[in-house]
């Protein structure tokens, strides 16, 4: 690589021993390195071992100095609890997108709108750096290809406990996929009371009424369990002008009490 081909920054994916050594080597070449690791800390499997094969050397004796050097190196920025969600460009000119709630590394806002756009393109997403949920959302989007409607990450936000018609309000802090939107979405800026960041931008919309399903996929170790509850998407009883996020109101089948009890006993997510 000559001077005219110098790259401004490099992303190293995975904070195991290989990623750590690659980051150190690149940083010593004068490159800015972003070390992306999905776990809370770097070190990988080697940091959990007692000895290494074939020399039976002490594992931590070998990796500890590299952990310290990586953490202190001025050219290395560690992005823990982070997933690489998208890469664009070509060799030598890539653009990458990552999201992690705990430390946004210089971003002035939570990237809610960016996540919504990625989900609309078919990418999975899990809140607060939840890489497994992101993978499962992507799997659900693939499974629902060609079906009417869309697929989104969602949470039970609050409950309408009127005995005459119990309902669920589904929403999330920012990240609801516009593939389930009815009509035109509005782009809005609202205060967010956590994260200590600037007020974030997000798409706000309602969801079309009709038949829907809620799905939760649980990792059982050697298999997955898929839990499905049919529901009817309905109109909210009143306008929700003060709810600053995308939202959907549904009535679980056969009713909220029965569905919630079965969902909890089966281990469904919230």
C-alpha positions as MATLAB code, in Angstrom:
seq = 'XXXXXXXXXXXXXXXXXXXXXXXXXXXXXXXXXXXXXXXXXXXXXXXXXXXXXXXXXXXXXXXXXXXXXXXXXXXXXXXXXXXXXXXXXXXXXXXXXXXXXXXXXXXXXXXXXXXXXXXXXXXXXXXXXXXXXXXXXXXXXXXXXXXXXXXXXXXXXXXXXXXXXXXXXXXXXXXXXXXXXXXXXXXXXXXXXXXXXXXXXXXXXXXXXXXXXXXXXXXXXXXXXXXXXXXXXXXXXXXXXXXXXXXXXXXXXXXXXXXXXXXXXXXXXX';
ca = [
       0.000    0.000    0.000;
       1.579    3.287   -1.060;
       0.835    6.753    0.276;
      -1.857    7.514   -2.296;
      -3.764    4.358   -1.325;
      -3.763    4.959    2.433;
      -7.058    4.076    4.120;
      -8.446    6.431    6.746;
      -9.963    3.853    9.108;
     -10.399    0.106    9.425;
     -13.144   -1.969   11.074;
     -12.070   -5.243   12.667;
     -15.029   -7.530   13.387;
     -14.651   -9.717   16.463;
     -12.636   -9.059   19.612;
     -11.026  -12.466   20.048;
      -7.271  -12.982   19.986;
      -7.164  -12.749   16.175;
      -9.153   -9.503   16.130;
      -7.051   -8.045   18.927;
      -3.772   -8.837   17.181;
      -5.066   -7.531   13.844;
      -6.191   -4.314   15.537;
      -2.809   -3.806   17.176;
      -0.936   -4.462   13.925;
      -3.135   -2.047   11.970;
      -2.973    0.587   14.697;
       0.817    0.419   14.680;
       0.667    1.152   10.935;
      -0.980    4.460   11.803;
      -4.546    3.487   10.907;
      -7.602    4.332   12.976;
      -9.128    0.993   14.044;
     -12.697    0.299   15.166;
     -12.751   -3.054   16.960;
     -16.375   -4.285   16.883;
     -17.344   -6.897   19.489;
     -20.860   -8.156   20.257;
     -19.981   -9.192   23.820;
     -19.479   -6.790   26.784;
     -15.686   -7.103   26.545;
     -12.947   -8.271   24.213;
     -10.818  -11.379   24.700;
     -13.044  -14.044   23.208;
     -12.674  -17.702   24.114;
      -8.962  -17.431   24.856;
      -9.653  -15.181   27.848;
     -11.778  -17.986   29.330;
      -9.206  -20.767   28.987;
      -6.758  -22.036   31.584;
      -4.049  -23.172   29.173;
      -3.520  -23.121   25.419;
      -2.615  -25.985   23.086;
      -0.020  -27.269   22.250;
       2.406  -25.589   24.666;
       0.133  -25.535   27.746;
       1.065  -21.905   28.295;
      -1.049  -19.832   30.671;
      -3.791  -18.313   28.528;
      -4.261  -15.087   30.491;
      -0.499  -14.610   30.759;
      -0.440  -14.389   26.970;
      -3.566  -12.351   26.291;
      -3.665   -9.949   29.269;
      -0.872   -7.672   27.972;
      -2.627   -7.476   24.601;
      -5.931   -6.557   26.270;
      -4.252   -3.713   28.127;
      -2.376   -2.525   25.036;
      -5.547   -2.598   22.931;
      -7.534   -0.644   25.508;
      -4.848    2.030   25.814;
      -3.866    2.398   22.159;
      -4.807    5.837   20.873;
      -5.581    4.501   17.383;
      -8.005    1.804   18.588;
     -11.634    2.414   19.510;
     -13.419   -0.587   21.012;
     -17.125   -0.860   20.191;
     -18.412   -3.431   22.678;
     -22.033   -4.612   22.796;
     -22.138   -3.743   19.091;
     -23.404   -5.509   15.988;
     -22.236   -4.674   12.476;
     -25.587   -4.293   10.739;
     -24.679   -3.091    7.261;
     -21.645   -2.569    5.021;
     -21.627   -0.512    1.836;
     -18.947    0.469   -0.644;
     -16.000   -1.357   -2.148;
     -12.573   -2.492   -1.033;
     -10.762    0.470    0.483;
     -13.926    2.562    0.730;
     -16.419    0.738    2.947;
     -19.111    2.411    5.020;
     -20.415    0.490    8.033;
     -23.361    0.926   10.389;
     -23.405   -0.320   13.960;
     -25.742    0.270   16.870;
     -25.111   -0.107   20.580;
     -27.189    1.561   23.268;
     -24.640    1.869   26.058;
     -21.961    3.834   24.230;
     -22.646    5.519   20.906;
     -19.069    6.730   20.493;
     -19.577   10.337   19.493;
     -23.049   10.132   17.935;
     -25.204   13.024   19.092;
     -28.458   11.076   18.744;
     -29.682    7.525   19.090;
     -29.889    6.235   15.478;
     -33.579    5.335   15.599;
     -34.445    6.441   12.071;
     -31.396    4.664   10.672;
     -32.508    1.424   12.316;
     -36.038    1.844   10.957;
     -34.686    2.266    7.432;
     -32.466   -0.810    7.786;
     -35.371   -2.955    8.973;
     -37.460   -1.753    6.044;
     -34.674   -3.073    3.777;
     -34.906   -6.502    5.410;
     -32.289   -6.298    8.156;
     -32.998   -7.660   11.623;
     -32.785   -5.547   14.762;
     -32.669   -6.180   18.504;
     -32.825   -3.400   21.079;
     -29.836   -2.438   23.237;
     -27.358   -4.480   21.213;
     -29.334   -7.743   21.376;
     -27.660   -9.562   18.487;
     -29.687  -12.771   18.877;
     -33.035  -10.993   18.564;
     -31.662   -9.142   15.524;
     -30.872  -12.487   13.871;
     -34.324  -13.852   14.722;
     -36.081  -10.753   13.358;
     -34.141  -11.230   10.119;
     -35.235  -14.884   10.054;
     -38.873  -13.830   10.499;
     -38.578  -11.327    7.648;
     -37.273  -14.099    5.384;
     -40.064  -16.479    6.459;
     -42.716  -13.844    5.730;
     -41.417  -12.993    2.249;
     -44.312  -12.669   -0.191;
     -46.984  -12.415    2.490;
     -49.243   -9.409    2.839;
     -48.128   -6.834    5.385;
     -44.746   -6.441    7.033;
     -42.614   -7.739    9.895;
     -41.194   -5.669   12.730;
     -39.393   -5.872   16.028;
     -42.033   -5.025   18.648;
     -42.739   -4.895   22.374;
     -45.908   -4.959   24.439;
     -45.910   -1.325   25.529;
     -48.975   -1.050   27.739;
     -52.354   -2.685   28.269;
     -55.920   -1.421   27.985;
     -57.699   -3.358   30.740;
     -61.296   -2.437   29.921;
     -63.308   -5.650   30.599;
     -65.464   -4.823   27.586;
     -62.485   -5.178   25.259;
     -58.935   -5.669   26.566;
     -56.247   -4.528   24.130;
     -52.476   -4.239   23.825;
     -50.573   -1.163   22.664;
     -47.434   -2.298   20.879;
     -44.576    0.135   20.292;
     -40.908    0.673   21.101;
     -38.650    3.514   22.140;
     -37.739    4.355   18.524;
     -37.258    1.278   16.415;
     -40.438   -0.007   14.756;
     -40.138   -1.134   11.128;
     -42.107    0.999    8.621;
     -42.907   -2.145    6.613;
     -46.030   -2.406    8.808;
     -47.017    1.267    8.418;
     -50.405    2.330    7.082;
     -50.244    5.301    4.752;
     -47.561    7.945    4.969;
     -45.266    8.092    7.984;
     -44.314   11.356    9.646;
     -40.724   12.118   10.579;
     -40.688   13.666   14.046;
     -38.200   14.832   16.663;
     -39.108   14.253   20.310;
     -37.331   14.322   23.646;
     -35.887   11.042   24.902;
     -35.365   10.957   28.651;
     -32.585    8.345   28.653;
     -29.212    8.039   26.973;
     -28.200   11.676   27.568;
     -28.226   12.465   23.843;
     -29.830   15.035   21.567;
     -33.517   14.577   20.791;
     -33.653   11.774   18.186;
     -35.501   11.598   14.874;
     -37.944    8.782   14.236;
     -40.724    7.734   11.863;
     -44.141    7.806   13.542;
     -47.059    5.880   12.043;
     -50.106    3.715   12.700;
     -50.698    0.176   11.425;
     -53.549   -0.986    9.199;
     -56.419   -2.818   10.877;
     -56.923   -6.514   10.196;
     -55.578   -9.958   11.018;
     -52.054  -10.222   12.400;
     -49.837  -12.526   14.434;
     -47.428  -12.037   17.310;
     -44.427  -14.354   17.203;
     -41.722  -15.060   19.761;
     -38.775  -17.345   18.988;
     -36.902  -18.749   21.987;
     -33.421  -20.279   21.885;
     -33.707  -23.615   23.740;
     -30.032  -24.512   23.319;
     -30.176  -27.308   20.764;
     -33.415  -26.116   19.153;
     -35.748  -23.137   18.828;
     -39.323  -22.785   20.034;
     -41.709  -20.637   18.002;
     -44.684  -19.221   19.873;
     -47.536  -17.719   17.822;
     -50.607  -15.789   18.951;
     -53.157  -14.606   16.352;
     -54.503  -11.126   16.935;
     -56.769   -8.514   15.431;
     -55.195   -5.120   14.774;
     -57.774   -2.501   15.732;
     -58.083    1.257   15.845;
     -57.128    2.975   19.093;
     -60.108    4.082   21.160;
     -58.768    7.633   21.199;
     -56.120    9.555   19.215;
     -52.595    9.276   20.644;
     -51.086   12.705   19.920;
     -48.631   12.525   22.831;
     -47.182    9.116   21.963;
     -44.005   10.038   20.061;
     -43.356    6.653   18.436;
     -44.826    4.271   15.872;
     -47.641    2.262   17.377;
     -50.116   -0.569   16.826;
     -53.139   -1.607   18.896;
     -54.258   -5.220   18.842;
     -56.688   -7.606   20.535;
     -55.077  -11.009   21.234;
     -57.102  -14.108   20.452;
     -59.149  -15.498   22.078;
     -58.741  -12.708   24.666;
     -55.939  -10.868   26.490;
     -56.210  -12.838   29.741;
     -56.039  -16.260   28.095;
     -53.384  -15.244   25.576;
     -51.158  -13.547   28.179;
     -51.279  -16.532   30.531;
     -50.414  -18.977   27.749;
     -47.682  -16.662   26.425;
     -46.004  -16.351   29.833;
     -46.164  -20.087   30.580;
     -44.624  -20.836   27.172;
     -41.744  -18.416   27.800;
     -42.690  -15.755   25.252;
     -40.819  -12.451   25.118;
     -42.376   -9.168   26.211;
];
